[in-house]
Amino acid sequence: MDTAKRRVLLAAPRGYCAGVDRAVQTVERALQIWGAPVYVRKQIVHNAHVVQMLTDLGAVVVDEVDEVPPGSVVVFSAHGVAPQVRELAAQRGLQVVDATCPLVAKVHREARRFAAEGLPIVLIGHAGHEEVEGTTGEAPGSIRLVAGPDDVDRLDLPVDQPVAWLSQTTLSVDETRATVERLRARFAGLVDPPSGDICYATANRQAAVRELAHECDVVVIVGSANSSNSVRLIEVALDAGAGAAYRVDEASQLVAGWFEGATTVGVSSGASVPEQLVQGVLDRLVAWGWPVAREVRLVDETLRFALPPQVRAQTK
């Protein structure tokens, strides 16, 4: 192949969103203030490299707060927790630093409000995901979970009464829209949240991949397998016309055979991926004879979230 015709397109925005940046900084600050160990309930964000980096600094990841020694510092992950988790932490005398993404916290508030109004709530999301578990815990008697449009007809709710809907923040924008349309077709009194629940970063990264995917023979998404928003980017790339799409945690997982016969390669990353992992993929492509990437920027992101109050100061 004429290597002069090869292109690498780099999607922007990509990588860290404001919620992930806040969560990672929160753990780093907590370690500076209190020293190791600082306990983190679940993975602070869904990226294996970030979790390992924080573990190396002295963070200890636990599944539940009952694994945390009484009186210790525990950080709640960006995905949020159910009220029962907060109650157990209080019973154990834990010093809680809450790194829940403010956009996830917004969904929690909406769940509580709809439940207080007596509305049944349809939550669009993936069973077992920490964010879904946290939101469901805010109104367990009111929430029914659906994964997509095909689940809507199985809901055991009266169609002649108002029903509210919410969604996990990291879903496919297109599939969520399709699910809401199915809900609206079935429930004439469907009540919308005040604003969409898909977070700005998820939507932006999907739009950026969609912008370049139709030009690409291969799209590479950097992100961990348990990262919902990273997995969704693969789906978006394929739906937008990419010839093939692959997810890798890092450059070492790239397979040279993926790029045989390709002319244009697209690269992006999920919202919890450090930029150095993306750069590693680009460097590997250059080593294999591909040109330096050209960035395709859709929008600029300027949103920042304040750190939790317990870690805004560098000293105790």
PDB file of C-alpha atoms in Angstrom:
ATOM      1  CA  MET A   1       0.000   0.000   0.000  1.00  0.00           C
ATOM      2  CA  ASP A   2       1.079   3.563  -0.716  1.00  0.00           C
ATOM      3  CA  THR A   3       1.864   4.781   2.797  1.00  0.00           C
ATOM      4  CA  ALA A   4       1.461   8.387   1.629  1.00  0.00           C
ATOM      5  CA  LYS A   5      -2.299   7.793   1.484  1.00  0.00           C
ATOM      6  CA  ARG A   6      -2.524   6.651   5.072  1.00  0.00           C
ATOM      7  CA  ARG A   7      -4.255   8.830   7.678  1.00  0.00           C
ATOM      8  CA  VAL A   8      -4.781   8.681  11.414  1.00  0.00           C
ATOM      9  CA  LEU A   9      -7.683  10.779  12.701  1.00  0.00           C
ATOM     10  CA  LEU A  10      -7.763  11.595  16.406  1.00  0.00           C
ATOM     11  CA  ALA A  11     -11.176  12.423  17.847  1.00  0.00           C
ATOM     12  CA  ALA A  12     -11.631  15.368  20.185  1.00  0.00           C
ATOM     13  CA  PRO A  13     -12.944  15.688  22.777  1.00  0.00           C
ATOM     14  CA  ARG A  14     -11.743  12.405  24.263  1.00  0.00           C
ATOM     15  CA  GLY A  15     -10.407  11.107  27.556  1.00  0.00           C
ATOM     16  CA  TYR A  16     -10.986  12.548  31.006  1.00  0.00           C
ATOM     17  CA  CYS A  17     -14.278  14.264  31.677  1.00  0.00           C
ATOM     18  CA  ALA A  18     -14.814  16.712  34.530  1.00  0.00           C
ATOM     19  CA  GLY A  19     -16.313  14.060  36.808  1.00  0.00           C
ATOM     20  CA  VAL A  20     -13.420  11.639  36.320  1.00  0.00           C
ATOM     21  CA  ASP A  21     -10.815  14.377  36.772  1.00  0.00           C
ATOM     22  CA  ARG A  22     -12.537  15.409  40.014  1.00  0.00           C
ATOM     23  CA  ALA A  23     -12.682  11.823  41.303  1.00  0.00           C
ATOM     24  CA  VAL A  24      -9.029  11.063  40.594  1.00  0.00           C
ATOM     25  CA  GLN A  25      -7.900  14.340  42.145  1.00  0.00           C
ATOM     26  CA  THR A  26     -10.067  13.587  45.169  1.00  0.00           C
ATOM     27  CA  VAL A  27      -8.209  10.339  45.908  1.00  0.00           C
ATOM     28  CA  GLU A  28      -4.829  11.971  45.294  1.00  0.00           C
ATOM     29  CA  ARG A  29      -5.690  14.835  47.672  1.00  0.00           C
ATOM     30  CA  ALA A  30      -7.028  12.450  50.307  1.00  0.00           C
ATOM     31  CA  LEU A  31      -3.733  10.553  50.245  1.00  0.00           C
ATOM     32  CA  GLN A  32      -1.805  13.807  50.603  1.00  0.00           C
ATOM     33  CA  ILE A  33      -3.926  14.923  53.540  1.00  0.00           C
ATOM     34  CA  TRP A  34      -4.397  11.717  55.540  1.00  0.00           C
ATOM     35  CA  GLY A  35      -1.668   9.494  54.137  1.00  0.00           C
ATOM     36  CA  ALA A  36      -2.035   5.865  53.131  1.00  0.00           C
ATOM     37  CA  PRO A  37      -4.129   3.902  53.324  1.00  0.00           C
ATOM     38  CA  VAL A  38      -7.169   5.702  51.967  1.00  0.00           C
ATOM     39  CA  TYR A  39      -9.976   3.289  51.123  1.00  0.00           C
ATOM     40  CA  VAL A  40     -12.017   3.575  47.938  1.00  0.00           C
ATOM     41  CA  ARG A  41     -15.361   1.827  47.576  1.00  0.00           C
ATOM     42  CA  LYS A  42     -15.346   0.150  44.151  1.00  0.00           C
ATOM     43  CA  GLN A  43     -13.099   1.418  41.375  1.00  0.00           C
ATOM     44  CA  ILE A  44     -12.931   5.202  41.626  1.00  0.00           C
ATOM     45  CA  VAL A  45     -13.413   5.292  37.839  1.00  0.00           C
ATOM     46  CA  HIS A  46     -13.641   2.434  35.367  1.00  0.00           C
ATOM     47  CA  ASN A  47     -10.076   2.368  34.110  1.00  0.00           C
ATOM     48  CA  ALA A  48      -7.588  -0.291  35.159  1.00  0.00           C
ATOM     49  CA  HIS A  49      -4.534   1.956  34.729  1.00  0.00           C
ATOM     50  CA  VAL A  50      -5.980   4.764  36.825  1.00  0.00           C
ATOM     51  CA  VAL A  51      -6.957   2.330  39.572  1.00  0.00           C
ATOM     52  CA  GLN A  52      -3.464   0.809  39.569  1.00  0.00           C
ATOM     53  CA  MET A  53      -1.838   4.246  39.674  1.00  0.00           C
ATOM     54  CA  LEU A  54      -3.856   5.202  42.747  1.00  0.00           C
ATOM     55  CA  THR A  55      -3.239   1.808  44.339  1.00  0.00           C
ATOM     56  CA  ASP A  56       0.486   2.371  43.928  1.00  0.00           C
ATOM     57  CA  LEU A  57       0.086   5.658  45.814  1.00  0.00           C
ATOM     58  CA  GLY A  58      -1.629   3.920  48.712  1.00  0.00           C
ATOM     59  CA  ALA A  59      -5.327   3.697  47.841  1.00  0.00           C
ATOM     60  CA  VAL A  60      -7.042   0.450  48.811  1.00  0.00           C
ATOM     61  CA  VAL A  61     -10.033  -0.587  46.706  1.00  0.00           C
ATOM     62  CA  VAL A  62     -12.798  -2.447  48.543  1.00  0.00           C
ATOM     63  CA  ASP A  63     -16.118  -3.824  47.362  1.00  0.00           C
ATOM     64  CA  GLU A  64     -18.142  -2.634  50.347  1.00  0.00           C
ATOM     65  CA  VAL A  65     -17.678  -0.275  53.271  1.00  0.00           C
ATOM     66  CA  ASP A  66     -17.869  -3.100  55.807  1.00  0.00           C
ATOM     67  CA  GLU A  67     -14.345  -4.004  54.634  1.00  0.00           C
ATOM     68  CA  VAL A  68     -13.051  -0.602  55.771  1.00  0.00           C
ATOM     69  CA  PRO A  69     -11.602  -0.447  59.297  1.00  0.00           C
ATOM     70  CA  PRO A  70     -13.766   1.673  61.626  1.00  0.00           C
ATOM     71  CA  GLY A  71     -12.740   5.337  61.717  1.00  0.00           C
ATOM     72  CA  SER A  72     -10.835   5.194  58.415  1.00  0.00           C
ATOM     73  CA  VAL A  73     -11.141   7.493  55.413  1.00  0.00           C
ATOM     74  CA  VAL A  74     -13.266   6.120  52.572  1.00  0.00           C
ATOM     75  CA  VAL A  75     -13.862   7.701  49.174  1.00  0.00           C
ATOM     76  CA  PHE A  76     -17.075   6.986  47.279  1.00  0.00           C
ATOM     77  CA  SER A  77     -16.466   6.496  43.559  1.00  0.00           C
ATOM     78  CA  ALA A  78     -17.606   8.769  40.743  1.00  0.00           C
ATOM     79  CA  HIS A  79     -20.495   6.375  40.003  1.00  0.00           C
ATOM     80  CA  GLY A  80     -22.310   7.192  43.251  1.00  0.00           C
ATOM     81  CA  VAL A  81     -23.729   5.027  46.026  1.00  0.00           C
ATOM     82  CA  ALA A  82     -27.123   4.106  47.418  1.00  0.00           C
ATOM     83  CA  PRO A  83     -28.315   5.677  50.694  1.00  0.00           C
ATOM     84  CA  GLN A  84     -27.825   2.338  52.466  1.00  0.00           C
ATOM     85  CA  VAL A  85     -24.084   2.592  51.767  1.00  0.00           C
ATOM     86  CA  ARG A  86     -23.941   6.035  53.368  1.00  0.00           C
ATOM     87  CA  GLU A  87     -25.836   4.724  56.392  1.00  0.00           C
ATOM     88  CA  LEU A  88     -23.434   1.824  56.860  1.00  0.00           C
ATOM     89  CA  ALA A  89     -20.435   4.144  56.545  1.00  0.00           C
ATOM     90  CA  ALA A  90     -21.897   6.366  59.259  1.00  0.00           C
ATOM     91  CA  GLN A  91     -22.527   3.370  61.530  1.00  0.00           C
ATOM     92  CA  ARG A  92     -18.867   2.362  61.171  1.00  0.00           C
ATOM     93  CA  GLY A  93     -17.659   5.865  61.988  1.00  0.00           C
ATOM     94  CA  LEU A  94     -15.954   6.262  58.611  1.00  0.00           C
ATOM     95  CA  GLN A  95     -14.750   9.619  57.371  1.00  0.00           C
ATOM     96  CA  VAL A  96     -16.476   9.841  54.010  1.00  0.00           C
ATOM     97  CA  VAL A  97     -15.180  11.805  51.043  1.00  0.00           C
ATOM     98  CA  ASP A  98     -17.836  11.698  48.338  1.00  0.00           C
ATOM     99  CA  ALA A  99     -16.437  11.780  44.794  1.00  0.00           C
ATOM    100  CA  THR A 100     -19.802  11.084  43.150  1.00  0.00           C
ATOM    101  CA  CYS A 101     -19.932  12.897  39.821  1.00  0.00           C
ATOM    102  CA  PRO A 102     -22.265  15.904  40.168  1.00  0.00           C
ATOM    103  CA  LEU A 103     -24.120  14.754  37.048  1.00  0.00           C
ATOM    104  CA  VAL A 104     -24.814  11.388  38.674  1.00  0.00           C
ATOM    105  CA  ALA A 105     -25.889  13.180  41.851  1.00  0.00           C
ATOM    106  CA  LYS A 106     -28.365  15.127  39.707  1.00  0.00           C
ATOM    107  CA  VAL A 107     -29.985  11.847  38.596  1.00  0.00           C
ATOM    108  CA  HIS A 108     -30.208  10.766  42.247  1.00  0.00           C
ATOM    109  CA  ARG A 109     -32.040  13.987  43.116  1.00  0.00           C
ATOM    110  CA  GLU A 110     -34.454  13.441  40.231  1.00  0.00           C
ATOM    111  CA  ALA A 111     -35.150   9.885  41.419  1.00  0.00           C
ATOM    112  CA  ARG A 112     -35.953  11.115  44.925  1.00  0.00           C
ATOM    113  CA  ARG A 113     -38.199  13.884  43.615  1.00  0.00           C
ATOM    114  CA  PHE A 114     -40.172  11.660  41.240  1.00  0.00           C
ATOM    115  CA  ALA A 115     -40.588   9.038  43.982  1.00  0.00           C
ATOM    116  CA  ALA A 116     -41.792  11.694  46.435  1.00  0.00           C
ATOM    117  CA  GLU A 117     -44.402  12.713  43.859  1.00  0.00           C
ATOM    118  CA  GLY A 118     -45.626   9.126  43.749  1.00  0.00           C
ATOM    119  CA  LEU A 119     -44.504   8.496  40.188  1.00  0.00           C
ATOM    120  CA  PRO A 120     -43.229   5.104  39.047  1.00  0.00           C
ATOM    121  CA  ILE A 121     -39.783   5.556  37.466  1.00  0.00           C
ATOM    122  CA  VAL A 122     -38.336   3.737  34.481  1.00  0.00           C
ATOM    123  CA  LEU A 123     -34.541   3.793  34.709  1.00  0.00           C
ATOM    124  CA  ILE A 124     -32.721   3.120  31.443  1.00  0.00           C
ATOM    125  CA  GLY A 125     -29.410   1.455  32.219  1.00  0.00           C
ATOM    126  CA  HIS A 126     -27.349  -1.693  32.618  1.00  0.00           C
ATOM    127  CA  ALA A 127     -28.108  -4.080  35.460  1.00  0.00           C
ATOM    128  CA  GLY A 128     -25.200  -4.457  37.858  1.00  0.00           C
ATOM    129  CA  HIS A 129     -23.500  -1.187  36.946  1.00  0.00           C
ATOM    130  CA  GLU A 130     -22.547   0.777  40.076  1.00  0.00           C
ATOM    131  CA  GLU A 131     -24.290   3.902  38.850  1.00  0.00           C
ATOM    132  CA  VAL A 132     -27.540   2.016  38.289  1.00  0.00           C
ATOM    133  CA  GLU A 133     -27.302   0.394  41.724  1.00  0.00           C
ATOM    134  CA  GLY A 134     -26.790   3.786  43.351  1.00  0.00           C
ATOM    135  CA  THR A 135     -29.709   5.425  41.545  1.00  0.00           C
ATOM    136  CA  THR A 136     -32.009   2.472  42.209  1.00  0.00           C
ATOM    137  CA  GLY A 137     -31.124   2.671  45.892  1.00  0.00           C
ATOM    138  CA  GLU A 138     -32.565   6.195  46.043  1.00  0.00           C
ATOM    139  CA  ALA A 139     -36.083   4.900  45.284  1.00  0.00           C
ATOM    140  CA  PRO A 140     -36.037   1.089  45.219  1.00  0.00           C
ATOM    141  CA  GLY A 141     -39.806   0.747  45.467  1.00  0.00           C
ATOM    142  CA  SER A 142     -40.422   3.068  42.542  1.00  0.00           C
ATOM    143  CA  ILE A 143     -37.788   2.128  39.954  1.00  0.00           C
ATOM    144  CA  ARG A 144     -38.061  -0.400  37.119  1.00  0.00           C
ATOM    145  CA  LEU A 145     -34.926  -1.004  35.075  1.00  0.00           C
ATOM    146  CA  VAL A 146     -34.884  -1.388  31.289  1.00  0.00           C
ATOM    147  CA  ALA A 147     -31.776  -1.943  29.164  1.00  0.00           C
ATOM    148  CA  GLY A 148     -33.227  -0.782  25.862  1.00  0.00           C
ATOM    149  CA  PRO A 149     -36.352  -0.421  23.695  1.00  0.00           C
ATOM    150  CA  ASP A 150     -37.123  -4.153  23.664  1.00  0.00           C
ATOM    151  CA  ASP A 151     -37.655  -4.149  27.442  1.00  0.00           C
ATOM    152  CA  VAL A 152     -40.345  -1.465  27.389  1.00  0.00           C
ATOM    153  CA  ASP A 153     -43.249  -3.742  26.458  1.00  0.00           C
ATOM    154  CA  ARG A 154     -42.459  -6.006  29.420  1.00  0.00           C
ATOM    155  CA  LEU A 155     -42.984  -3.256  32.002  1.00  0.00           C
ATOM    156  CA  ASP A 156     -45.778  -4.039  34.465  1.00  0.00           C
ATOM    157  CA  LEU A 157     -47.058  -0.470  34.718  1.00  0.00           C
ATOM    158  CA  PRO A 158     -50.500   0.942  33.903  1.00  0.00           C
ATOM    159  CA  VAL A 159     -50.369   2.761  30.582  1.00  0.00           C
ATOM    160  CA  ASP A 160     -53.023   5.308  31.549  1.00  0.00           C
ATOM    161  CA  GLN A 161     -51.079   6.836  34.432  1.00  0.00           C
ATOM    162  CA  PRO A 162     -48.036   9.155  34.507  1.00  0.00           C
ATOM    163  CA  VAL A 163     -44.644   7.438  34.430  1.00  0.00           C
ATOM    164  CA  ALA A 164     -41.261   9.185  34.780  1.00  0.00           C
ATOM    165  CA  TRP A 165     -38.007   8.131  33.159  1.00  0.00           C
ATOM    166  CA  LEU A 166     -34.330   8.566  34.020  1.00  0.00           C
ATOM    167  CA  SER A 167     -31.153   7.125  32.546  1.00  0.00           C
ATOM    168  CA  GLN A 168     -27.645   6.057  33.379  1.00  0.00           C
ATOM    169  CA  THR A 169     -25.329   8.888  32.360  1.00  0.00           C
ATOM    170  CA  THR A 170     -22.984   6.831  30.154  1.00  0.00           C
ATOM    171  CA  LEU A 171     -25.366   5.226  27.667  1.00  0.00           C
ATOM    172  CA  SER A 172     -25.549   5.479  23.901  1.00  0.00           C
ATOM    173  CA  VAL A 173     -27.339   8.714  23.044  1.00  0.00           C
ATOM    174  CA  ASP A 174     -29.074   7.109  20.056  1.00  0.00           C
ATOM    175  CA  GLU A 175     -30.235   3.984  21.870  1.00  0.00           C
ATOM    176  CA  THR A 176     -31.467   5.992  24.842  1.00  0.00           C
ATOM    177  CA  ARG A 177     -33.439   8.206  22.484  1.00  0.00           C
ATOM    178  CA  ALA A 178     -34.985   5.107  20.910  1.00  0.00           C
ATOM    179  CA  THR A 179     -35.909   3.734  24.335  1.00  0.00           C
ATOM    180  CA  VAL A 180     -37.545   7.011  25.344  1.00  0.00           C
ATOM    181  CA  GLU A 181     -39.501   7.064  22.077  1.00  0.00           C
ATOM    182  CA  ARG A 182     -40.789   3.557  22.825  1.00  0.00           C
ATOM    183  CA  LEU A 183     -41.715   4.639  26.349  1.00  0.00           C
ATOM    184  CA  ARG A 184     -43.553   7.682  25.022  1.00  0.00           C
ATOM    185  CA  ALA A 185     -45.454   5.543  22.540  1.00  0.00           C
ATOM    186  CA  ARG A 186     -46.621   3.248  25.332  1.00  0.00           C
ATOM    187  CA  PHE A 187     -47.123   5.755  28.159  1.00  0.00           C
ATOM    188  CA  ALA A 188     -48.989   8.857  27.014  1.00  0.00           C
ATOM    189  CA  GLY A 189     -48.270  10.554  30.341  1.00  0.00           C
ATOM    190  CA  LEU A 190     -44.505  10.032  30.241  1.00  0.00           C
ATOM    191  CA  VAL A 191     -42.733  12.593  32.443  1.00  0.00           C
ATOM    192  CA  ASP A 192     -39.275  13.746  31.358  1.00  0.00           C
ATOM    193  CA  PRO A 193     -36.425  14.741  33.697  1.00  0.00           C
ATOM    194  CA  PRO A 194     -35.749  18.496  33.714  1.00  0.00           C
ATOM    195  CA  SER A 195     -32.813  17.903  31.362  1.00  0.00           C
ATOM    196  CA  GLY A 196     -31.324  14.851  29.698  1.00  0.00           C
ATOM    197  CA  ASP A 197     -29.387  12.481  31.932  1.00  0.00           C
ATOM    198  CA  ILE A 198     -26.736  11.416  29.396  1.00  0.00           C
ATOM    199  CA  CYS A 199     -23.732  13.417  30.522  1.00  0.00           C
ATOM    200  CA  TYR A 200     -22.190  16.082  28.305  1.00  0.00           C
ATOM    201  CA  ALA A 201     -18.895  14.177  28.045  1.00  0.00           C
ATOM    202  CA  THR A 202     -20.530  10.923  26.970  1.00  0.00           C
ATOM    203  CA  ALA A 203     -22.560  12.763  24.325  1.00  0.00           C
ATOM    204  CA  ASN A 204     -19.556  14.763  23.100  1.00  0.00           C
ATOM    205  CA  ARG A 205     -17.298  11.715  22.781  1.00  0.00           C
ATOM    206  CA  GLN A 206     -19.951   9.803  20.896  1.00  0.00           C
ATOM    207  CA  ALA A 207     -20.530  12.744  18.546  1.00  0.00           C
ATOM    208  CA  ALA A 208     -16.784  13.121  17.923  1.00  0.00           C
ATOM    209  CA  VAL A 209     -16.406   9.438  17.046  1.00  0.00           C
ATOM    210  CA  ARG A 210     -19.489   9.586  14.847  1.00  0.00           C
ATOM    211  CA  GLU A 211     -17.955  12.568  13.022  1.00  0.00           C
ATOM    212  CA  LEU A 212     -14.891  10.651  11.846  1.00  0.00           C
ATOM    213  CA  ALA A 213     -15.962   6.985  11.883  1.00  0.00           C
ATOM    214  CA  HIS A 214     -17.567   7.013   8.444  1.00  0.00           C
ATOM    215  CA  GLU A 215     -14.174   7.899   6.970  1.00  0.00           C
ATOM    216  CA  CYS A 216     -12.331   5.136   8.835  1.00  0.00           C
ATOM    217  CA  ASP A 217     -11.477   1.591   7.873  1.00  0.00           C
ATOM    218  CA  VAL A 218     -10.572   0.910  11.505  1.00  0.00           C
ATOM    219  CA  VAL A 219     -11.412   2.744  14.739  1.00  0.00           C
ATOM    220  CA  VAL A 220      -9.475   2.113  17.951  1.00  0.00           C
ATOM    221  CA  ILE A 221     -11.083   3.059  21.258  1.00  0.00           C
ATOM    222  CA  VAL A 222      -8.843   3.224  24.320  1.00  0.00           C
ATOM    223  CA  GLY A 223     -10.710   2.219  27.463  1.00  0.00           C
ATOM    224  CA  SER A 224     -11.325  -0.603  29.905  1.00  0.00           C
ATOM    225  CA  ALA A 225     -13.831  -3.387  29.323  1.00  0.00           C
ATOM    226  CA  ASN A 226     -15.955  -2.350  32.326  1.00  0.00           C
ATOM    227  CA  SER A 227     -16.180   1.252  31.127  1.00  0.00           C
ATOM    228  CA  SER A 228     -19.719   1.689  29.819  1.00  0.00           C
ATOM    229  CA  ASN A 229     -18.953   4.862  27.889  1.00  0.00           C
ATOM    230  CA  SER A 230     -15.885   3.271  26.220  1.00  0.00           C
ATOM    231  CA  VAL A 231     -17.874   0.232  25.090  1.00  0.00           C
ATOM    232  CA  ARG A 232     -20.587   2.510  23.734  1.00  0.00           C
ATOM    233  CA  LEU A 233     -17.970   4.269  21.559  1.00  0.00           C
ATOM    234  CA  ILE A 234     -17.310   0.974  19.764  1.00  0.00           C
ATOM    235  CA  GLU A 235     -21.018   0.670  19.000  1.00  0.00           C
ATOM    236  CA  VAL A 236     -21.193   4.281  17.825  1.00  0.00           C
ATOM    237  CA  ALA A 237     -18.197   3.830  15.503  1.00  0.00           C
ATOM    238  CA  LEU A 238     -19.685   0.754  13.861  1.00  0.00           C
ATOM    239  CA  ASP A 239     -23.149   2.314  13.547  1.00  0.00           C
ATOM    240  CA  ALA A 240     -21.573   5.400  11.944  1.00  0.00           C
ATOM    241  CA  GLY A 241     -19.896   3.358   9.224  1.00  0.00           C
ATOM    242  CA  ALA A 242     -16.449   2.334  10.447  1.00  0.00           C
ATOM    243  CA  GLY A 243     -15.173  -0.796   8.751  1.00  0.00           C
ATOM    244  CA  ALA A 244     -14.097  -2.264  12.092  1.00  0.00           C
ATOM    245  CA  ALA A 245     -13.710  -1.062  15.660  1.00  0.00           C
ATOM    246  CA  TYR A 246     -11.606  -2.394  18.529  1.00  0.00           C
ATOM    247  CA  ARG A 247     -11.200  -1.564  22.202  1.00  0.00           C
ATOM    248  CA  VAL A 248      -7.810  -1.704  23.925  1.00  0.00           C
ATOM    249  CA  ASP A 249      -6.639  -0.805  27.417  1.00  0.00           C
ATOM    250  CA  GLU A 250      -3.238   0.234  26.094  1.00  0.00           C
ATOM    251  CA  ALA A 251      -0.937   0.093  23.062  1.00  0.00           C
ATOM    252  CA  SER A 252       0.398  -3.390  23.855  1.00  0.00           C
ATOM    253  CA  GLN A 253      -3.034  -4.822  23.011  1.00  0.00           C
ATOM    254  CA  LEU A 254      -2.994  -3.512  19.440  1.00  0.00           C
ATOM    255  CA  VAL A 255      -2.834  -6.217  16.762  1.00  0.00           C
ATOM    256  CA  ALA A 256      -0.978  -5.374  13.556  1.00  0.00           C
ATOM    257  CA  GLY A 257      -3.377  -7.492  11.524  1.00  0.00           C
ATOM    258  CA  TRP A 258      -6.260  -5.174  12.354  1.00  0.00           C
ATOM    259  CA  PHE A 259      -4.761  -2.539  10.061  1.00  0.00           C
ATOM    260  CA  GLU A 260      -3.903  -4.644   7.024  1.00  0.00           C
ATOM    261  CA  GLY A 261      -5.385  -3.034   3.931  1.00  0.00           C
ATOM    262  CA  ALA A 262      -6.578  -0.005   5.883  1.00  0.00           C
ATOM    263  CA  THR A 263      -6.058   3.551   4.697  1.00  0.00           C
ATOM    264  CA  THR A 264      -7.669   5.596   7.474  1.00  0.00           C
ATOM    265  CA  VAL A 265      -7.561   4.809  11.187  1.00  0.00           C
ATOM    266  CA  GLY A 266      -9.562   6.666  13.824  1.00  0.00           C
ATOM    267  CA  VAL A 267      -8.579   6.853  17.490  1.00  0.00           C
ATOM    268  CA  SER A 268     -10.502   8.005  20.545  1.00  0.00           C
ATOM    269  CA  SER A 269     -10.871   7.140  24.215  1.00  0.00           C
ATOM    270  CA  GLY A 270     -13.459   6.837  26.924  1.00  0.00           C
ATOM    271  CA  ALA A 271     -14.095   9.448  29.582  1.00  0.00           C
ATOM    272  CA  SER A 272     -11.904   7.774  32.222  1.00  0.00           C
ATOM    273  CA  VAL A 273      -8.768   7.307  30.096  1.00  0.00           C
ATOM    274  CA  PRO A 274      -5.534   9.246  30.745  1.00  0.00           C
ATOM    275  CA  GLU A 275      -4.145  10.953  27.659  1.00  0.00           C
ATOM    276  CA  GLN A 276      -0.821   9.103  27.915  1.00  0.00           C
ATOM    277  CA  LEU A 277      -2.589   5.840  27.065  1.00  0.00           C
ATOM    278  CA  VAL A 278      -3.948   7.411  23.886  1.00  0.00           C
ATOM    279  CA  GLN A 279      -0.508   8.751  23.054  1.00  0.00           C
ATOM    280  CA  GLY A 280       0.893   5.265  23.497  1.00  0.00           C
ATOM    281  CA  VAL A 281      -1.494   3.964  20.840  1.00  0.00           C
ATOM    282  CA  LEU A 282      -0.546   6.782  18.475  1.00  0.00           C
ATOM    283  CA  ASP A 283       3.163   6.114  19.044  1.00  0.00           C
ATOM    284  CA  ARG A 284       2.681   2.427  18.263  1.00  0.00           C
ATOM    285  CA  LEU A 285       0.903   3.287  15.026  1.00  0.00           C
ATOM    286  CA  VAL A 286       3.769   5.603  14.043  1.00  0.00           C
ATOM    287  CA  ALA A 287       6.220   2.784  14.770  1.00  0.00           C
ATOM    288  CA  TRP A 288       4.211   0.620  12.389  1.00  0.00           C
ATOM    289  CA  GLY A 289       4.503   3.177   9.598  1.00  0.00           C
ATOM    290  CA  TRP A 290       1.398   5.280  10.129  1.00  0.00           C
ATOM    291  CA  PRO A 291       1.637   9.097  10.028  1.00  0.00           C
ATOM    292  CA  VAL A 292       1.275  11.449  12.970  1.00  0.00           C
ATOM    293  CA  ALA A 293      -2.405  11.801  13.823  1.00  0.00           C
ATOM    294  CA  ARG A 294      -4.519  14.741  12.743  1.00  0.00           C
ATOM    295  CA  GLU A 295      -6.955  15.878  15.416  1.00  0.00           C
ATOM    296  CA  VAL A 296     -10.597  16.267  14.437  1.00  0.00           C
ATOM    297  CA  ARG A 297     -12.111  18.539  17.092  1.00  0.00           C
ATOM    298  CA  LEU A 298     -15.865  18.783  17.409  1.00  0.00           C
ATOM    299  CA  VAL A 299     -16.261  21.002  20.503  1.00  0.00           C
ATOM    300  CA  ASP A 300     -14.157  22.425  23.314  1.00  0.00           C
ATOM    301  CA  GLU A 301     -14.984  21.336  26.850  1.00  0.00           C
ATOM    302  CA  THR A 302     -14.460  23.866  29.630  1.00  0.00           C
ATOM    303  CA  LEU A 303     -16.612  22.459  32.443  1.00  0.00           C
ATOM    304  CA  ARG A 304     -14.858  21.867  35.763  1.00  0.00           C
ATOM    305  CA  PHE A 305     -16.269  20.607  39.060  1.00  0.00           C
ATOM    306  CA  ALA A 306     -15.137  21.755  42.496  1.00  0.00           C
ATOM    307  CA  LEU A 307     -13.492  19.099  44.631  1.00  0.00           C
ATOM    308  CA  PRO A 308     -15.381  17.726  47.650  1.00  0.00           C
ATOM    309  CA  PRO A 309     -15.059  20.145  50.596  1.00  0.00           C
ATOM    310  CA  GLN A 310     -13.021  17.709  52.713  1.00  0.00           C
ATOM    311  CA  VAL A 311     -10.116  17.769  50.229  1.00  0.00           C
ATOM    312  CA  ARG A 312     -10.149  21.325  48.921  1.00  0.00           C
ATOM    313  CA  ALA A 313      -7.415  22.255  51.401  1.00  0.00           C
ATOM    314  CA  GLN A 314      -4.004  20.587  51.280  1.00  0.00           C
ATOM    315  CA  THR A 315      -3.752  20.309  55.056  1.00  0.00           C
ATOM    316  CA  LYS A 316      -5.864  18.765  57.778  1.00  0.00           C
TER     317      LYS A 316
END
